[in-house]
Coordinates of C-alpha atoms and ligand atoms in Angstrom, one line a residue:
M1 CA -187.8 -17.3 -24.5
W2 CA -188.9 -16.9 -20.9
N3 CA -186.5 -14.0 -20.1
K4 CA -185.2 -12.6 -23.3
A5 CA -183.3 -9.7 -21.7
I6 CA -181.1 -12.0 -19.7
E7 CA -181.0 -14.9 -22.1
T8 CA -179.7 -12.8 -25.0
M9 CA -177.7 -10.3 -22.9
R10 CA -174.5 -9.0 -24.6
R11 CA -171.3 -10.4 -23.1
P12 CA -170.0 -7.2 -21.5
D13 CA -173.3 -6.5 -19.9
M14 CA -173.5 -10.1 -18.5
E15 CA -170.0 -9.8 -17.2
A16 CA -170.7 -6.5 -15.5
L17 CA -173.8 -8.1 -13.9
Q18 CA -171.8 -11.1 -12.8
L19 CA -169.1 -9.0 -11.2
E20 CA -171.6 -6.9 -9.3
R21 CA -173.3 -10.1 -8.0
L22 CA -170.0 -11.8 -7.2
K23 CA -168.9 -8.9 -5.1
A24 CA -172.1 -9.0 -3.2
T25 CA -171.9 -12.8 -2.7
V26 CA -168.3 -12.6 -1.4
G27 CA -169.4 -9.8 1.0
R28 CA -172.3 -11.8 2.2
V29 CA -170.4 -15.0 3.0
Y30 CA -167.5 -13.1 4.4
N31 CA -169.8 -11.4 6.9
N32 CA -172.1 -14.2 7.7
V33 CA -170.3 -17.6 7.4
P34 CA -167.4 -18.1 9.7
F35 CA -166.0 -20.9 7.5
Y36 CA -165.8 -18.6 4.5
R37 CA -164.4 -15.7 6.5
K38 CA -161.5 -17.9 7.6
R39 CA -161.0 -19.4 4.2
L40 CA -160.9 -15.9 2.6
D41 CA -158.7 -14.4 5.3
D42 CA -156.2 -17.3 4.9
A43 CA -156.1 -16.7 1.1
G44 CA -155.7 -12.9 1.6
V45 CA -159.0 -12.1 -0.1
T46 CA -161.3 -9.4 1.2
P47 CA -164.6 -8.5 -0.4
E48 CA -163.2 -5.1 -1.4
S49 CA -160.3 -6.8 -3.2
I50 CA -162.7 -8.4 -5.8
K51 CA -162.3 -5.9 -8.7
S52 CA -162.7 -8.0 -11.8
L53 CA -164.1 -11.5 -12.7
K54 CA -160.4 -12.6 -12.9
D55 CA -160.2 -12.1 -9.1
L56 CA -162.5 -15.2 -8.8
Q57 CA -159.4 -17.2 -9.3
R58 CA -157.9 -15.9 -6.0
I59 CA -160.7 -17.5 -4.1
P60 CA -160.1 -21.1 -2.7
F61 CA -162.3 -23.9 -3.9
T62 CA -165.2 -25.3 -1.9
V63 CA -165.7 -29.1 -1.8
K64 CA -168.4 -31.5 -0.7
N65 CA -166.5 -32.3 2.4
D66 CA -166.7 -28.7 3.5
L67 CA -170.5 -29.1 3.5
R68 CA -170.2 -32.4 5.3
D69 CA -167.9 -30.9 7.9
H70 CA -170.5 -28.3 8.7
Y71 CA -173.5 -30.6 8.6
P72 CA -176.3 -29.8 8.6
F73 CA -176.6 -26.0 8.5
G74 CA -173.1 -24.6 9.2
L75 CA -172.6 -23.0 5.9
F76 CA -176.0 -21.2 5.8
A77 CA -175.5 -17.4 5.3
V78 CA -178.9 -16.4 6.8
P79 CA -180.6 -17.1 10.1
M80 CA -183.0 -20.1 10.1
K81 CA -186.0 -17.8 10.2
D82 CA -185.2 -16.7 6.7
I83 CA -185.0 -20.3 5.4
V84 CA -188.3 -21.5 3.9
R85 CA -187.3 -24.8 2.3
I86 CA -184.7 -27.5 2.9
H87 CA -183.4 -30.1 0.4
A88 CA -180.5 -32.5 0.5
S89 CA -178.3 -34.4 -1.8
S90 CA -179.1 -37.9 -2.9
G91 CA -175.7 -39.1 -1.8
T92 CA -175.8 -42.8 -0.8
T93 CA -172.8 -42.7 1.4
G94 CA -172.5 -40.8 4.7
K95 CA -174.5 -37.8 5.7
P96 CA -176.3 -35.9 2.9
T97 CA -175.4 -32.4 2.1
T98 CA -178.1 -30.0 3.2
V99 CA -179.3 -27.0 1.3
G100 CA -181.5 -24.2 2.6
Y101 CA -183.5 -21.8 0.4
T102 CA -184.8 -18.4 1.3
R103 CA -187.9 -17.1 -0.4
A104 CA -185.7 -15.2 -2.9
D105 CA -183.8 -18.4 -3.6
L106 CA -187.0 -20.2 -4.5
E107 CA -187.9 -17.4 -6.8
M108 CA -184.4 -17.5 -8.4
W109 CA -184.6 -21.3 -8.7
S110 CA -188.0 -21.3 -10.4
E111 CA -186.9 -18.5 -12.7
C112 CA -183.8 -20.5 -13.8
V113 CA -185.9 -23.6 -14.4
A114 CA -188.6 -21.6 -16.3
R115 CA -186.0 -20.5 -18.8
L116 CA -184.7 -24.0 -19.4
V117 CA -188.1 -25.7 -19.8
M118 CA -189.1 -23.1 -22.4
A119 CA -185.8 -23.5 -24.1
A120 CA -186.6 -27.2 -24.2
G121 CA -189.9 -26.6 -25.9
A122 CA -192.4 -26.5 -23.0
T123 CA -195.0 -23.6 -22.8
G124 CA -198.1 -22.7 -20.9
D125 CA -200.1 -25.0 -23.2
D126 CA -198.4 -28.1 -22.1
V127 CA -199.4 -30.8 -19.6
A128 CA -196.3 -31.9 -17.8
Q129 CA -195.9 -35.2 -16.1
I130 CA -193.3 -35.1 -13.4
A131 CA -191.8 -38.6 -12.8
F132 CA -189.0 -37.5 -10.5
G133 CA -189.3 -38.4 -6.8
Y134 CA -190.8 -35.7 -4.7
G135 CA -188.8 -35.4 -1.4
L136 CA -185.5 -34.2 -0.3
F137 CA -184.3 -34.7 -3.9
T138 CA -184.5 -31.4 -5.8
G139 CA -185.5 -32.9 -9.2
A140 CA -189.3 -32.9 -8.8
F141 CA -189.8 -29.7 -6.9
G142 CA -187.4 -27.8 -9.2
L143 CA -189.0 -28.8 -12.5
H144 CA -192.4 -28.4 -10.8
A145 CA -191.9 -24.8 -9.9
G146 CA -190.3 -23.8 -13.3
L147 CA -193.0 -25.5 -15.3
E148 CA -195.7 -24.0 -13.1
K149 CA -194.2 -20.6 -13.7
V150 CA -194.5 -20.9 -17.4
G151 CA -198.1 -21.9 -17.0
A152 CA -198.0 -25.6 -17.8
A153 CA -200.5 -27.9 -16.1
I154 CA -198.4 -30.0 -13.8
I155 CA -199.1 -33.7 -13.0
P156 CA -197.0 -34.4 -9.8
M157 CA -196.8 -38.2 -10.4
S158 CA -193.5 -38.7 -8.6
S159 CA -191.4 -41.7 -9.7
G160 CA -192.5 -45.4 -9.7
N161 CA -195.9 -46.9 -10.2
T162 CA -195.0 -47.2 -13.8
E163 CA -198.2 -48.7 -15.3
K164 CA -200.2 -46.0 -13.6
Q165 CA -197.8 -43.4 -15.1
I166 CA -198.7 -44.8 -18.6
M167 CA -202.4 -44.8 -17.9
I168 CA -202.3 -41.2 -16.6
M169 CA -200.2 -40.1 -19.6
Q170 CA -202.8 -41.5 -21.9
D171 CA -205.8 -40.2 -20.1
Y172 CA -204.5 -36.7 -19.2
K173 CA -202.7 -36.4 -22.6
S174 CA -199.4 -35.4 -21.1
T175 CA -197.3 -33.5 -23.6
V176 CA -194.1 -33.2 -21.5
L177 CA -192.4 -36.0 -19.5
V178 CA -189.9 -35.1 -16.8
S179 CA -187.7 -37.9 -15.5
T180 CA -184.2 -39.4 -15.5
P181 CA -183.3 -40.8 -18.9
S182 CA -183.0 -44.3 -17.5
Y183 CA -186.5 -44.2 -16.0
A184 CA -188.0 -42.8 -19.3
L185 CA -186.5 -45.8 -21.0
Y186 CA -188.0 -48.2 -18.6
M187 CA -191.4 -46.4 -18.9
A188 CA -191.2 -46.9 -22.7
E189 CA -190.6 -50.6 -22.1
V190 CA -193.6 -50.9 -19.8
M191 CA -195.7 -48.9 -22.3
A192 CA -194.9 -51.5 -25.0
E193 CA -195.7 -54.4 -22.6
M194 CA -199.1 -52.8 -21.9
G195 CA -199.8 -52.7 -25.6
V196 CA -199.9 -48.9 -25.6
K197 CA -198.6 -47.4 -28.9
Q198 CA -196.9 -44.0 -29.6
S199 CA -200.1 -43.0 -31.4
D200 CA -202.1 -43.5 -28.2
I201 CA -200.2 -40.8 -26.3
A202 CA -199.7 -37.1 -26.9
L203 CA -196.2 -36.7 -25.6
K204 CA -194.1 -34.1 -27.5
Y205 CA -191.1 -33.3 -25.3
G206 CA -188.9 -35.2 -22.8
L207 CA -187.0 -33.1 -20.3
F208 CA -184.4 -35.4 -18.9
G209 CA -181.7 -34.9 -16.2
A210 CA -180.2 -35.9 -12.9
E211 CA -177.9 -38.5 -14.5
G212 CA -175.7 -38.7 -17.6
S213 CA -176.8 -40.1 -21.0
T214 CA -175.1 -40.4 -24.3
E215 CA -176.3 -39.2 -27.7
E216 CA -177.1 -42.8 -28.5
M217 CA -179.4 -42.9 -25.5
R218 CA -181.1 -39.7 -26.6
A219 CA -181.7 -41.3 -30.0
Q220 CA -183.3 -44.3 -28.3
L221 CA -185.5 -42.1 -26.1
E222 CA -186.6 -40.0 -29.1
S223 CA -187.5 -43.0 -31.2
R224 CA -189.2 -45.0 -28.5
W225 CA -191.4 -42.1 -27.4
G226 CA -191.6 -40.1 -30.6
I227 CA -190.4 -36.9 -28.8
I228 CA -187.8 -34.2 -28.8
A229 CA -185.5 -35.2 -25.9
T230 CA -183.4 -32.5 -24.2
E231 CA -181.4 -32.7 -21.0
N232 CA -180.8 -30.4 -18.2
Y233 CA -178.2 -30.2 -15.4
G234 CA -177.9 -29.2 -11.8
M235 CA -177.0 -30.4 -8.4
S236 CA -178.6 -30.0 -5.0
E237 CA -175.7 -28.1 -3.5
L238 CA -176.0 -25.4 -6.2
V239 CA -179.8 -25.2 -6.4
G240 CA -181.0 -28.5 -7.9
P241 CA -182.0 -28.5 -11.6
G242 CA -181.8 -25.1 -13.2
V243 CA -178.0 -24.6 -13.5
S244 CA -178.2 -25.3 -17.2
G245 CA -180.3 -26.9 -19.9
E246 CA -180.4 -27.6 -23.6
C247 CA -182.6 -25.8 -26.1
I248 CA -184.2 -27.7 -28.9
H249 CA -181.1 -27.3 -31.0
K250 CA -179.3 -29.7 -28.6
T251 CA -175.9 -28.0 -28.9
G252 CA -175.0 -28.1 -25.2
M253 CA -176.7 -26.9 -22.0
H254 CA -177.2 -23.1 -21.7
I255 CA -175.9 -22.0 -18.3
N256 CA -177.9 -19.5 -16.3
E257 CA -174.9 -17.3 -16.0
D258 CA -176.6 -14.4 -14.2
C259 CA -176.8 -16.9 -11.3
F260 CA -173.9 -19.2 -11.8
I261 CA -170.3 -18.5 -12.9
P262 CA -168.8 -21.6 -14.5
E263 CA -165.1 -22.4 -14.7
I264 CA -163.3 -25.6 -15.9
I265 CA -160.3 -26.7 -14.0
N266 CA -157.7 -29.5 -14.3
P267 CA -159.0 -31.8 -11.5
E268 CA -155.5 -32.8 -10.5
T269 CA -153.8 -29.4 -10.3
G270 CA -156.7 -27.0 -9.9
E271 CA -155.4 -24.9 -12.8
V272 CA -158.2 -23.0 -14.7
L273 CA -158.5 -24.2 -18.3
E274 CA -159.5 -22.3 -21.4
Y275 CA -163.0 -22.5 -23.1
G276 CA -163.2 -25.7 -25.0
E277 CA -160.8 -27.7 -22.8
K278 CA -162.2 -30.6 -21.0
G279 CA -162.0 -30.7 -17.2
E280 CA -163.9 -30.5 -13.9
L281 CA -166.8 -28.0 -13.7
V282 CA -166.5 -25.5 -10.9
I283 CA -169.5 -23.2 -10.1
T284 CA -169.8 -20.1 -8.1
T285 CA -173.4 -19.1 -7.1
I286 CA -173.9 -15.4 -7.3
L287 CA -177.5 -14.8 -6.4
K288 CA -178.2 -17.4 -3.7
E289 CA -178.8 -16.2 -0.2
G290 CA -179.4 -19.3 1.9
I291 CA -176.2 -21.1 1.1
P292 CA -174.0 -19.4 -1.4
L293 CA -171.0 -21.5 -2.6
L294 CA -167.8 -20.0 -3.9
R295 CA -166.0 -22.1 -6.6
Y296 CA -167.8 -25.3 -5.8
R297 CA -166.1 -28.4 -7.3
T298 CA -168.8 -30.4 -8.9
K299 CA -166.6 -33.4 -9.9
D300 CA -168.5 -33.4 -13.2
I301 CA -166.3 -33.6 -16.3
T302 CA -167.3 -31.4 -19.3
R303 CA -166.2 -28.4 -21.4
L304 CA -167.5 -24.9 -22.0
I305 CA -168.7 -23.7 -25.3
P306 CA -168.7 -19.9 -25.8
E307 CA -170.0 -19.6 -29.4
V308 CA -173.5 -18.2 -29.7
C309 CA -176.2 -20.9 -30.3
P310 CA -178.5 -20.8 -33.3
C311 CA -181.4 -20.2 -30.9
G312 CA -180.0 -16.7 -30.2
R313 CA -179.2 -17.2 -26.6
T314 CA -175.8 -15.7 -25.7
S315 CA -175.1 -17.8 -22.7
I316 CA -172.1 -20.1 -22.4
R317 CA -173.1 -23.7 -22.8
M318 CA -171.7 -26.8 -21.2
E319 CA -171.3 -30.0 -23.1
K320 CA -172.9 -33.2 -22.0
I321 CA -171.3 -34.5 -18.8
Q322 CA -168.8 -37.2 -19.7
G323 CA -168.9 -38.6 -16.2
R324 CA -168.0 -37.7 -12.7
S325 CA -164.3 -37.7 -11.8
D326 CA -165.3 -40.0 -8.9
D327 CA -167.2 -42.5 -11.1
M328 CA -164.3 -42.7 -13.5
L329 CA -163.1 -46.3 -13.1
I330 CA -159.4 -47.1 -13.2
I331 CA -159.1 -50.6 -14.6
R332 CA -155.6 -51.9 -15.1
G333 CA -154.4 -48.3 -15.2
V334 CA -156.9 -47.4 -17.9
N335 CA -159.4 -44.6 -17.3
V336 CA -162.9 -45.8 -18.1
F337 CA -166.1 -43.8 -18.0
P338 CA -169.4 -45.7 -18.0
S339 CA -170.6 -43.3 -20.7
Q340 CA -167.9 -44.6 -23.1
V341 CA -169.3 -48.1 -22.6
E342 CA -172.8 -46.8 -23.2
S343 CA -172.0 -45.2 -26.5
V344 CA -170.4 -48.5 -27.7
L345 CA -173.3 -50.7 -26.6
L346 CA -176.1 -48.4 -27.9
G347 CA -174.5 -48.3 -31.3
M348 CA -174.8 -52.1 -31.7
P349 CA -177.7 -54.1 -33.2
H350 CA -179.7 -56.7 -31.1
I351 CA -178.8 -55.0 -27.8
S352 CA -181.2 -53.3 -25.5
P353 CA -180.1 -50.0 -23.7
H354 CA -179.9 -51.8 -20.3
Y355 CA -176.4 -52.6 -19.1
Q356 CA -174.1 -52.7 -16.1
L357 CA -170.4 -52.7 -15.6
E358 CA -169.0 -55.1 -13.1
V359 CA -165.4 -54.6 -11.9
S360 CA -163.6 -57.2 -9.9
K361 CA -160.2 -58.4 -9.0
N362 CA -158.8 -61.5 -10.5
G363 CA -155.8 -62.1 -8.2
F364 CA -154.0 -58.7 -8.4
V365 CA -155.5 -57.9 -11.8
D366 CA -158.6 -55.8 -12.4
A367 CA -161.3 -57.3 -14.6
L368 CA -164.1 -55.6 -16.3
K369 CA -167.3 -57.4 -17.2
V370 CA -169.9 -55.7 -19.3
I371 CA -173.3 -57.2 -18.8
V372 CA -175.8 -56.2 -21.4
E373 CA -179.3 -57.4 -22.3
L374 CA -180.3 -58.8 -25.6
E375 CA -183.2 -57.0 -27.3
D376 CA -184.9 -60.2 -28.1
S377 CA -184.4 -63.7 -26.5
S378 CA -184.6 -65.6 -29.8
L379 CA -180.9 -64.8 -30.4
L380 CA -180.1 -67.0 -27.4
E381 CA -181.0 -70.0 -29.5
S382 CA -178.2 -69.5 -31.9
F383 CA -174.8 -70.0 -30.3
S384 CA -172.9 -68.9 -33.4
Q385 CA -174.8 -65.6 -33.7
L386 CA -174.5 -65.0 -30.0
E387 CA -170.7 -65.6 -30.1
A388 CA -170.3 -63.3 -33.1
L389 CA -172.2 -60.5 -31.3
E390 CA -170.2 -60.9 -28.2
K391 CA -167.0 -60.8 -30.2
S392 CA -167.9 -57.7 -32.0
I393 CA -168.9 -55.9 -28.8
R394 CA -165.7 -56.9 -27.2
H395 CA -163.7 -55.7 -30.2
K396 CA -165.5 -52.3 -30.2
L397 CA -164.9 -51.9 -26.5
Q398 CA -161.2 -52.7 -27.0
V399 CA -161.0 -50.0 -29.7
V400 CA -162.8 -47.4 -27.6
L401 CA -161.5 -48.2 -24.2
G402 CA -158.1 -49.7 -25.0
L403 CA -159.0 -52.5 -22.7
D404 CA -160.1 -56.1 -22.9
A405 CA -163.5 -56.6 -21.3
R406 CA -165.6 -59.7 -20.8
V407 CA -169.0 -59.4 -22.4
Q408 CA -172.0 -61.2 -20.9
L409 CA -175.1 -61.2 -22.9
T410 CA -178.2 -61.8 -20.8
E411 CA -181.9 -62.4 -21.5
P412 CA -184.2 -59.5 -21.9
K413 CA -185.4 -57.8 -18.7
T414 CA -182.9 -59.3 -16.3
I415 CA -181.0 -56.1 -15.3
E416 CA -182.7 -54.2 -12.6
R417 CA -184.7 -51.2 -13.8
S418 CA -184.3 -47.8 -12.2
M419 CA -187.0 -45.3 -11.3
G420 CA -184.5 -42.6 -10.5
K421 CA -180.7 -42.5 -11.1
A422 CA -179.6 -45.8 -12.7
K423 CA -176.9 -47.8 -11.0
R424 CA -174.5 -48.7 -13.8
V425 CA -171.4 -49.8 -12.0
I426 CA -170.9 -52.6 -9.5
D427 CA -167.4 -52.4 -8.2
L428 CA -166.5 -55.6 -6.3
R429 CA -162.8 -54.7 -5.7
Ligands
DLL1 O1 -179.6 -34.6 -9.8 C1 -180.3 -32.2 -9.7 C2 -181.1 -32.5 -10.9 C3 -182.4 -33.0 -10.8 C4 -180.6 -32.1 -12.1 C5 -183.2 -33.1 -12.0 C6 -181.4 -32.2 -13.3 C7 -182.7 -32.7 -13.2 P1 -178.1 -34.3 -7.2 O2 -179.0 -35.4 -6.8 O3 -177.4 -33.5 -6.1 O4 -178.9 -33.3 -8.0 O5 -177.1 -34.9 -8.2 C8 -176.1 -34.1 -8.8 O6 -176.1 -35.5 -10.8 O7 -173.2 -33.6 -10.0 C9 -174.2 -34.9 -11.8 O8 -173.1 -35.8 -11.5 C10 -175.5 -35.6 -12.0 N1 -176.3 -34.9 -13.0 C11 -177.3 -34.1 -12.9 N2 -177.8 -33.7 -14.1 C12 -177.0 -34.3 -15.0 C13 -176.9 -34.4 -16.5 C14 -179.6 -33.5 -9.2 N3 -177.8 -33.7 -17.2 C15 -175.3 -34.9 -9.8 N4 -176.0 -35.1 -17.0 C16 -174.4 -34.0 -10.6 C17 -175.1 -35.8 -16.3 C18 -176.0 -35.1 -14.3 N5 -175.1 -35.8 -15.0

């Protein structure tokens, strides 16, 4: 473990540390951020009135629009002279949300990532190829700093240039690959096209994140690369990667609870749910200086697992993200997460892990089309086999989603590949 004292801290000690840091954070934003002072005053919360972790529930939520309304720097809690780095969300609509880091924030960030990369198997002996984009996106810089901290040799490849990635991976004997799961899948495809075999590369671990992936996708990544694949989670508003990450037992992502307090709420009512119940993840940052966030609504749907992991870490874990409440599709009144479709498709034979969901309106009625690539184009020659496959996918989707979907089987390599976060849904409504 990178930081055994923290990672195996007893519950009462962790809660005492959290309370101390929560009080300090509330005090900091109350005194330095006019937005928070007003919010807290309106809710009748003063920093002195935070006496236990339960008092967290008296604090109003913060949402993405609060950041947008104060774009770019309005929620910063320190003067600009103390900010040493700026990142922003990868949001595709409207203005990005901007995050500023103090020197201490960068230290806290790399500490959190160091813990998760070690939990995922990486050590100072590894050669880590970072195939996230370097830029305003936090993925590359975050993993870079954490891996460097544990002493790995970093190859800052960035994303794209896939054939070169494979060449470098072979020549420099990369042992760790860092990317989105969808890009890692595409890289495996390019590797096969180049005639490079698993035995030609030295890869041992894949550290994947920044987008969702199912267990079926993990199985594909592990078999195509011959690696142990783990995932980690974060978001730019909170810090970037480093909020949580899986250990090699793959039993959920260990949350860095000395820096982030997690809660799960009912997304409709805001009610706080018990451990084990599924809902929206809400995070309060308790060590950040640049832009601390109180009860930030992530929109990500998961549940919290309090039981101690076989690895010995005592931190609460979060289950795989099921989806974002805002990418949940409502089709003819039925809630559909792209991850449910992925788990159906990836369990089927003859299907490649590349797919897209197209939602349209047929008159007043919503229609869902699932477009999925065949693994091998020879199947296209047999109409009866194709029809049987289509029928069985449709049937399985019906069972899992409770919805009739059209299935379109396409030739291999026709769906656009992603170098970052994959675009799975095309909503034409
Ligand atoms: O994606 C930070 C990150 C980079 C995390 C690299 C891990 C690795 P944003 O671009 O702000 O930040 O996007 C945040 O991505 O709210 C989730 O919806 C999604 N996301 C991130 N990690 C996971 C994951 C980075 N492991 C948004 N599983 C979050 C599912 C994830 N979704």
